[in-house]
Amino acid sequence: MKRIALLTSGGDSPGMNAGIRAVVKYCLYYGIEPFGIYDGYQGMIDGRGKILTYDDVNNIIQFGGTILGSARCADFKTKEGRAKAISYLRSEEIEGLIVIGGDGTYTGAKILGEEMNIPIIGMPGTIDNDLFGTEYTIGFDTALNTVIDAVDKIRDTATSHHRVFFVEVMGRDAGFIALYAAIASGAESVLIPEEITDIEKLVNDIKTQNKGKRSTIIMVAEGDDGGDAFEIMNKVKPYLPEFDLRHSVLGHIQRGGSPSAVDRINATMMGAYAVDLLKEGKSHLAIGIIGKDLVTCPIVDAIKGHGQPNLSHLQLIEKLRTR
Ligand code: ADP
């Protein structure tokens, strides 16, 4: 294999740069030309890419975001758009492709693989951790650390003022961030899309949780069926007139920042593994980490299902908050 292309696509996540660096340096070690494509599938359609050098990826492991840029590209969902992308890959004599992104990116890769004979490897890059076939996606650990740092700060002011805070975190379809950040920050309750929200129970929980406490934190995944943090707060408000309720939406800070050690290490191992797989002639695989091991599953399987958080942790949180 002489030339491998690489792109980052969909929602960016901290650690993507560590993955890019590993792919590029590993390719160079083996005498393969790494070819970076800018802004995901959009750059593939527009013909925006270049051969990456060692210097292009020096000193980037510590930065969030992605030096290649990312985009959501509607044109790639059309056959005409993909035909342009394919002719660009052919004109640049690309022999293998590594995509870093979430399940949308994997879906695009699967369809591209059906229309062009090119080996493709996927690396899981999303803060949401909701990809099937891996226990850790690149960016999840950093996002968790960002959330717990913010919640620790919110806890200080909540405690000073005797407040109940509804903290909204990212997770449109999945409650990984909310659930694990709730455990790590000692939140009293967590509301996630995987579990139906019972407003009456939440009201009772807040009343009992708050006994003898100066603050309560309710972690809310943005995609919770009960609504966002503001809506849920307003639903319980009429039943809790004696409480001072506030909400806080953490938003895009969760997507940025210097990647954690875990994300840098995972992204580096996965990047090197992706190059190894292509060298070995493997194709259409998504890389994951299960336990401490690097694993693969077919990209088609990775997009069929979603990763599921361990729902028994909900009981853990409930038991830990009981006096
Ligand atoms: P993520 O990879 O983070 O899940 P998106 O869902 O936005 O992010 O997907 C990233 C990109 O993958 C899309 O903008 C589009 O270019 C491509 N993609 C997603 N779904 C498809 C599809 N059904 N067909 C072709 N390309 C797709």
GROMACS .gro file of C-alpha atoms and ligand atoms in nm:
model
  350
    1MET     CA    1   0.000   0.000   0.000
    2LYS     CA    2   0.154   0.331  -0.111
    3ARG     CA    3  -0.094   0.598  -0.005
    4ILE     CA    4  -0.354   0.602   0.273
    5ALA     CA    5  -0.610   0.883   0.306
    6LEU     CA    6  -0.742   1.000   0.640
    7LEU     CA    7  -1.033   1.222   0.742
    8THR     CA    8  -1.226   1.331   1.051
    9SER     CA    9  -1.601   1.372   1.013
   10GLY     CA   10  -1.920   1.450   1.202
   11GLY     CA   11  -1.904   1.598   1.550
   12ASP     CA   12  -1.546   1.666   1.653
   13SER     CA   13  -1.405   1.516   1.971
   14PRO     CA   14  -1.091   1.569   2.180
   15GLY     CA   15  -0.831   1.310   2.087
   16MET     CA   16  -0.894   1.319   1.712
   17ASN     CA   17  -0.560   1.498   1.672
   18ALA     CA   18  -0.383   1.224   1.866
   19GLY     CA   19  -0.540   0.974   1.625
   20ILE     CA   20  -0.435   1.175   1.319
   21ARG     CA   21  -0.080   1.204   1.454
   22ALA     CA   22  -0.056   0.829   1.514
   23VAL     CA   23  -0.186   0.741   1.166
   24VAL     CA   24   0.049   0.985   0.995
   25LYS     CA   25   0.362   0.892   1.191
   26TYR     CA   26   0.291   0.521   1.167
   27CYS     CA   27   0.241   0.548   0.791
   28LEU     CA   28   0.568   0.738   0.756
   29TYR     CA   29   0.748   0.475   0.964
   30TYR     CA   30   0.638   0.213   0.711
   31GLY     CA   31   0.711   0.426   0.406
   32ILE     CA   32   0.343   0.481   0.327
   33GLU     CA   33   0.227   0.828   0.218
   34PRO     CA   34  -0.041   0.965   0.454
   35PHE     CA   35  -0.291   1.183   0.271
   36GLY     CA   36  -0.508   1.417   0.480
   37ILE     CA   37  -0.852   1.516   0.351
   38TYR     CA   38  -0.995   1.838   0.494
   39ASP     CA   39  -1.343   1.880   0.644
   40GLY     CA   40  -1.456   1.521   0.622
   41TYR     CA   41  -1.654   1.400   0.322
   42GLN     CA   42  -1.703   1.760   0.206
   43GLY     CA   43  -1.331   1.790   0.135
   44MET     CA   44  -1.340   1.458  -0.046
   45ILE     CA   45  -1.610   1.592  -0.278
   46ASP     CA   46  -1.439   1.931  -0.323
   47GLY     CA   47  -1.097   1.775  -0.381
   48ARG     CA   48  -0.929   1.935  -0.081
   49GLY     CA   49  -0.647   1.721   0.053
   50LYS     CA   50  -0.271   1.693   0.069
   51ILE     CA   51   0.009   1.459   0.162
   52LEU     CA   52   0.084   1.509   0.530
   53THR     CA   53   0.436   1.535   0.665
   54TYR     CA   54   0.589   1.455   1.001
   55ASP     CA   55   0.596   1.828   1.078
   56ASP     CA   56   0.224   1.866   1.002
   57VAL     CA   57   0.143   1.647   1.300
   58ASN     CA   58   0.418   1.749   1.539
   59ASN     CA   59   0.297   1.905   1.863
   60ILE     CA   60  -0.072   1.840   1.808
   61ILE     CA   61  -0.133   1.551   2.050
   62GLN     CA   62  -0.230   1.795   2.326
   63PHE     CA   63  -0.492   1.990   2.129
   64GLY     CA   64  -0.867   1.932   2.111
   65GLY     CA   65  -1.054   1.962   1.782
   66THR     CA   66  -0.904   1.827   1.462
   67ILE     CA   67  -0.633   1.984   1.243
   68LEU     CA   68  -0.806   1.830   0.941
   69GLY     CA   69  -1.135   1.998   1.024
   70SER     CA   70  -1.471   1.825   1.029
   71ALA     CA   71  -1.803   1.884   0.859
   72ARG     CA   72  -2.150   1.755   0.814
   73CYS     CA   73  -2.185   1.699   0.440
   74ALA     CA   74  -2.534   1.650   0.293
   75ASP     CA   75  -2.393   1.603  -0.061
   76PHE     CA   76  -2.217   1.283   0.040
   77LYS     CA   77  -2.560   1.130   0.098
   78THR     CA   78  -2.627   1.160  -0.277
   79LYS     CA   79  -2.486   0.930  -0.544
   80GLU     CA   80  -2.365   1.231  -0.748
   81GLY     CA   81  -2.177   1.368  -0.448
   82ARG     CA   82  -2.011   1.036  -0.379
   83ALA     CA   83  -1.920   0.998  -0.749
   84LYS     CA   84  -1.718   1.323  -0.722
   85ALA     CA   85  -1.553   1.195  -0.404
   86ILE     CA   86  -1.465   0.865  -0.570
   87SER     CA   87  -1.310   1.032  -0.874
   88TYR     CA   88  -1.100   1.250  -0.639
   89LEU     CA   89  -0.976   0.944  -0.447
   90ARG     CA   90  -0.890   0.777  -0.778
   91SER     CA   91  -0.712   1.084  -0.914
   92GLU     CA   92  -0.498   1.098  -0.599
   93GLU     CA   93  -0.427   0.723  -0.622
   94ILE     CA   94  -0.558   0.656  -0.273
   95GLU     CA   95  -0.530   0.285  -0.188
   96GLY     CA   96  -0.679   0.281   0.161
   97LEU     CA   97  -0.899   0.507   0.374
   98ILE     CA   98  -0.922   0.570   0.748
   99VAL     CA   99  -1.225   0.762   0.877
  100ILE     CA  100  -1.253   0.896   1.231
  101GLY     CA  101  -1.607   0.979   1.340
  102GLY     CA  102  -1.938   0.853   1.471
  103ASP     CA  103  -2.206   0.629   1.325
  104GLY     CA  104  -2.297   0.880   1.051
  105THR     CA  105  -1.935   0.878   0.937
  106TYR     CA  106  -1.934   0.498   0.947
  107THR     CA  107  -2.257   0.489   0.741
  108GLY     CA  108  -2.094   0.709   0.478
  109ALA     CA  109  -1.788   0.481   0.479
  110LYS     CA  110  -2.003   0.171   0.435
  111ILE     CA  111  -2.185   0.318   0.136
  112LEU     CA  112  -1.860   0.444  -0.018
  113GLY     CA  113  -1.717   0.092   0.021
  114GLU     CA  114  -2.012  -0.046  -0.175
  115GLU     CA  115  -1.954   0.194  -0.464
  116MET     CA  116  -1.574   0.187  -0.478
  117ASN     CA  117  -1.331  -0.095  -0.431
  118ILE     CA  118  -1.120   0.055  -0.154
  119PRO     CA  119  -1.028  -0.086   0.187
  120ILE     CA  120  -1.172   0.129   0.468
  121ILE     CA  121  -1.109   0.128   0.844
  122GLY     CA  122  -1.318   0.327   1.094
  123MET     CA  123  -1.194   0.475   1.420
  124PRO     CA  124  -1.459   0.572   1.679
  125GLY     CA  125  -1.444   0.949   1.732
  126THR     CA  126  -1.735   1.092   1.929
  127ILE     CA  127  -1.780   1.226   2.281
  128ASP     CA  128  -2.111   1.038   2.309
  129ASN     CA  129  -1.955   0.691   2.350
  130ASP     CA  130  -2.262   0.539   2.183
  131LEU     CA  131  -2.091   0.335   1.911
  132PHE     CA  132  -2.148  -0.038   1.902
  133GLY     CA  133  -1.835  -0.254   1.918
  134THR     CA  134  -1.629  -0.046   2.158
  135GLU     CA  135  -1.634   0.043   2.525
  136TYR     CA  136  -1.452   0.373   2.469
  137THR     CA  137  -1.480   0.623   2.188
  138ILE     CA  138  -1.215   0.889   2.135
  139GLY     CA  139  -1.327   1.201   2.324
  140PHE     CA  140  -1.562   1.044   2.577
  141ASP     CA  141  -1.317   1.048   2.866
  142THR     CA  142  -1.219   1.411   2.807
  143ALA     CA  143  -1.585   1.516   2.785
  144LEU     CA  144  -1.655   1.337   3.114
  145ASN     CA  145  -1.369   1.519   3.281
  146THR     CA  146  -1.496   1.852   3.147
  147VAL     CA  147  -1.842   1.780   3.284
  148ILE     CA  148  -1.726   1.679   3.631
  149ASP     CA  149  -1.503   1.984   3.650
  150ALA     CA  150  -1.805   2.205   3.569
  151VAL     CA  151  -2.037   2.019   3.807
  152ASP     CA  152  -1.787   2.051   4.092
  153LYS     CA  153  -1.803   2.426   4.040
  154ILE     CA  154  -2.182   2.428   4.020
  155ARG     CA  155  -2.190   2.223   4.341
  156ASP     CA  156  -1.998   2.498   4.524
  157THR     CA  157  -2.253   2.764   4.443
  158ALA     CA  158  -2.550   2.526   4.482
  159THR     CA  159  -2.428   2.441   4.834
  160SER     CA  160  -2.376   2.805   4.929
  161HIS     CA  161  -2.732   2.893   4.824
  162HIS     CA  162  -2.925   2.578   4.913
  163ARG     CA  163  -3.012   2.515   4.549
  164VAL     CA  164  -3.128   2.227   4.334
  165PHE     CA  165  -2.945   2.235   4.000
  166PHE     CA  166  -3.055   2.066   3.678
  167VAL     CA  167  -2.736   2.029   3.476
  168GLU     CA  168  -2.781   1.949   3.108
  169VAL     CA  169  -2.506   1.757   2.933
  170MET     CA  170  -2.466   1.631   2.576
  171GLY     CA  171  -2.627   1.306   2.466
  172ARG     CA  172  -2.912   1.337   2.215
  173ASP     CA  173  -2.963   0.963   2.185
  174ALA     CA  174  -2.742   0.822   2.457
  175GLY     CA  175  -2.697   0.874   2.828
  176PHE     CA  176  -2.332   0.773   2.864
  177ILE     CA  177  -2.200   1.119   2.952
  178ALA     CA  178  -2.486   1.192   3.193
  179LEU     CA  179  -2.468   0.855   3.366
  180TYR     CA  180  -2.092   0.833   3.414
  181ALA     CA  181  -2.055   1.203   3.496
  182ALA     CA  182  -2.332   1.158   3.756
  183ILE     CA  183  -2.135   0.879   3.921
  184ALA     CA  184  -1.809   1.073   3.904
  185SER     CA  185  -1.952   1.397   4.039
  186GLY     CA  186  -2.178   1.247   4.306
  187ALA     CA  187  -2.499   1.375   4.146
  188GLU     CA  188  -2.813   1.279   4.336
  189SER     CA  189  -3.015   1.186   4.024
  190VAL     CA  190  -2.960   1.126   3.656
  191LEU     CA  191  -3.210   1.137   3.370
  192ILE     CA  192  -3.112   0.959   3.047
  193PRO     CA  193  -3.291   0.871   2.721
  194GLU     CA  194  -3.257   0.496   2.791
  195GLU     CA  195  -3.491   0.519   3.093
  196ILE     CA  196  -3.840   0.673   3.095
  197THR     CA  197  -3.849   0.980   3.318
  198ASP     CA  198  -4.116   0.971   3.587
  199ILE     CA  199  -4.179   1.332   3.697
  200GLU     CA  200  -4.374   1.230   4.010
  201LYS     CA  201  -4.087   1.008   4.125
  202LEU     CA  202  -3.838   1.284   4.050
  203VAL     CA  203  -4.036   1.527   4.269
  204ASN     CA  204  -4.038   1.277   4.556
  205ASP     CA  205  -3.671   1.196   4.504
  206ILE     CA  206  -3.574   1.563   4.524
  207LYS     CA  207  -3.774   1.604   4.846
  208THR     CA  208  -3.609   1.303   5.011
  209GLN     CA  209  -3.260   1.351   4.865
  210ASN     CA  210  -3.244   1.706   4.984
  211LYS     CA  211  -3.321   1.625   5.349
  212GLY     CA  212  -3.026   1.752   5.553
  213LYS     CA  213  -2.837   1.852   5.241
  214ARG     CA  214  -2.751   2.196   5.117
  215SER     CA  215  -2.753   2.109   4.748
  216THR     CA  216  -2.888   1.863   4.494
  217ILE     CA  217  -2.756   1.795   4.144
  218ILE     CA  218  -2.983   1.638   3.883
  219MET     CA  219  -2.783   1.539   3.574
  220VAL     CA  220  -2.994   1.556   3.256
  221ALA     CA  221  -2.894   1.415   2.917
  222GLU     CA  222  -3.008   1.664   2.651
  223GLY     CA  223  -3.212   1.394   2.474
  224ASP     CA  224  -3.404   1.280   2.780
  225ASP     CA  225  -3.765   1.185   2.703
  226GLY     CA  226  -3.888   1.416   2.981
  227GLY     CA  227  -3.742   1.720   2.803
  228ASP     CA  228  -3.427   1.929   2.839
  229ALA     CA  229  -3.304   2.052   3.178
  230PHE     CA  230  -3.509   2.374   3.161
  231GLU     CA  231  -3.829   2.190   3.067
  232ILE     CA  232  -3.785   1.928   3.337
  233MET     CA  233  -3.713   2.194   3.598
  234ASN     CA  234  -4.036   2.371   3.500
  235LYS     CA  235  -4.232   2.046   3.519
  236VAL     CA  236  -4.129   1.981   3.881
  237LYS     CA  237  -4.137   2.346   3.993
  238PRO     CA  238  -4.508   2.364   4.085
  239TYR     CA  239  -4.465   2.067   4.322
  240LEU     CA  240  -4.154   2.204   4.492
  241PRO     CA  241  -4.241   2.564   4.594
  242GLU     CA  242  -4.007   2.548   4.894
  243PHE     CA  243  -3.700   2.475   4.674
  244ASP     CA  244  -3.475   2.714   4.486
  245LEU     CA  245  -3.439   2.549   4.144
  246ARG     CA  246  -3.183   2.644   3.880
  247HIS     CA  247  -3.064   2.499   3.553
  248SER     CA  248  -2.737   2.510   3.365
  249VAL     CA  249  -2.663   2.392   3.010
  250LEU     CA  250  -2.298   2.297   2.968
  251GLY     CA  251  -2.315   2.293   2.586
  252HIS     CA  252  -2.017   2.292   2.352
  253ILE     CA  253  -1.747   2.322   2.617
  254GLN     CA  254  -1.793   1.943   2.636
  255ARG     CA  255  -1.658   1.902   2.283
  256GLY     CA  256  -1.335   2.096   2.325
  257GLY     CA  257  -1.026   2.111   2.538
  258SER     CA  258  -0.700   1.928   2.571
  259PRO     CA  259  -0.763   1.552   2.548
  260SER     CA  260  -0.721   1.341   2.861
  261ALA     CA  261  -0.443   1.084   2.893
  262VAL     CA  262  -0.697   0.806   2.829
  263ASP     CA  263  -0.816   0.963   2.503
  264ARG     CA  264  -0.461   1.031   2.383
  265ILE     CA  265  -0.353   0.675   2.456
  266ASN     CA  266  -0.662   0.513   2.303
  267ALA     CA  267  -0.647   0.732   1.992
  268THR     CA  268  -0.276   0.660   1.946
  269MET     CA  269  -0.323   0.284   1.979
  270MET     CA  270  -0.621   0.286   1.744
  271GLY     CA  271  -0.445   0.502   1.484
  272ALA     CA  272  -0.148   0.269   1.466
  273TYR     CA  273  -0.380  -0.033   1.457
  274ALA     CA  274  -0.580   0.116   1.168
  275VAL     CA  275  -0.263   0.140   0.959
  276ASP     CA  276  -0.163  -0.215   1.056
  277LEU     CA  277  -0.504  -0.348   0.949
  278LEU     CA  278  -0.481  -0.181   0.608
  279LYS     CA  279  -0.126  -0.314   0.565
  280GLU     CA  280  -0.254  -0.663   0.641
  281GLY     CA  281  -0.517  -0.627   0.368
  282LYS     CA  282  -0.812  -0.597   0.609
  283SER     CA  283  -1.110  -0.383   0.515
  284HIS     CA  284  -1.450  -0.249   0.615
  285LEU     CA  285  -1.373  -0.284   0.986
  286ALA     CA  286  -1.444  -0.055   1.279
  287ILE     CA  287  -1.186  -0.048   1.557
  288GLY     CA  288  -1.286  -0.064   1.922
  289ILE     CA  289  -1.143  -0.113   2.267
  290ILE     CA  290  -1.299  -0.379   2.488
  291GLY     CA  291  -1.138  -0.407   2.829
  292LYS     CA  292  -0.778  -0.326   2.747
  293ASP     CA  293  -0.777  -0.493   2.407
  294LEU     CA  294  -0.799  -0.347   2.059
  295VAL     CA  295  -1.078  -0.524   1.871
  296THR     CA  296  -1.258  -0.493   1.538
  297CYS     CA  297  -1.606  -0.556   1.409
  298PRO     CA  298  -1.748  -0.512   1.058
  299ILE     CA  299  -1.850  -0.149   0.995
  300VAL     CA  300  -2.197  -0.276   0.900
  301ASP     CA  301  -2.235  -0.424   1.249
  302ALA     CA  302  -2.106  -0.109   1.417
  303ILE     CA  303  -2.384   0.097   1.259
  304LYS     CA  304  -2.661  -0.158   1.311
  305GLY     CA  305  -2.672  -0.114   1.687
  306HIS     CA  306  -2.596   0.148   1.949
  307GLY     CA  307  -2.377   0.105   2.249
  308GLN     CA  308  -2.579   0.086   2.571
  309PRO     CA  309  -2.469   0.224   2.907
  310ASN     CA  310  -2.489  -0.012   3.203
  311LEU     CA  311  -2.834   0.070   3.342
  312SER     CA  312  -2.763  -0.102   3.674
  313HIS     CA  313  -2.560   0.211   3.753
  314LEU     CA  314  -2.892   0.393   3.796
  315GLN     CA  315  -2.959   0.179   4.103
  316LEU     CA  316  -2.605   0.242   4.223
  317ILE     CA  317  -2.668   0.617   4.216
  318GLU     CA  318  -3.002   0.569   4.394
  319LYS     CA  319  -2.847   0.352   4.666
  320LEU     CA  320  -2.556   0.586   4.722
  321ARG     CA  321  -2.780   0.887   4.777
  322THR     CA  322  -3.000   0.710   5.035
  323ARG     CA  323  -2.935   0.822   5.389
  324ADP     P1  324  -2.122   1.140   1.321
  324ADP     O1  325  -2.022   1.071   1.234
  324ADP     O2  326  -2.058   1.214   1.433
  324ADP     O3  327  -2.234   1.048   1.363
  324ADP     P2  328  -2.302   1.267   1.126
  324ADP     O4  329  -2.420   1.184   1.160
  324ADP     O5  330  -2.322   1.412   1.104
  324ADP     O6  331  -2.186   1.258   1.236
  324ADP     O7  332  -2.235   1.205   0.994
  324ADP     C1  333  -2.117   1.259   0.941
  324ADP     C2  334  -2.126   1.260   0.791
  324ADP     O8  335  -2.132   1.125   0.741
  324ADP     C3  336  -2.249   1.325   0.731
  324ADP     O9  337  -2.241   1.466   0.730
  324ADP     C4  338  -2.250   1.268   0.591
  324ADP    O10  339  -2.156   1.333   0.510
  324ADP     C5  340  -2.202   1.124   0.618
  324ADP     N1  341  -2.319   1.037   0.626
  324ADP     C6  342  -2.404   1.018   0.729
  324ADP     N2  343  -2.506   0.936   0.697
  324ADP     C7  344  -2.487   0.904   0.566
  324ADP     C8  345  -2.558   0.825   0.471
  324ADP     N3  346  -2.673   0.763   0.502
  324ADP     N4  347  -2.508   0.816   0.345
  324ADP     C9  348  -2.393   0.877   0.311
  324ADP     N5  349  -2.323   0.954   0.397
  324ADP    C10  350  -2.367   0.968   0.520
   0.00000   0.00000   0.00000
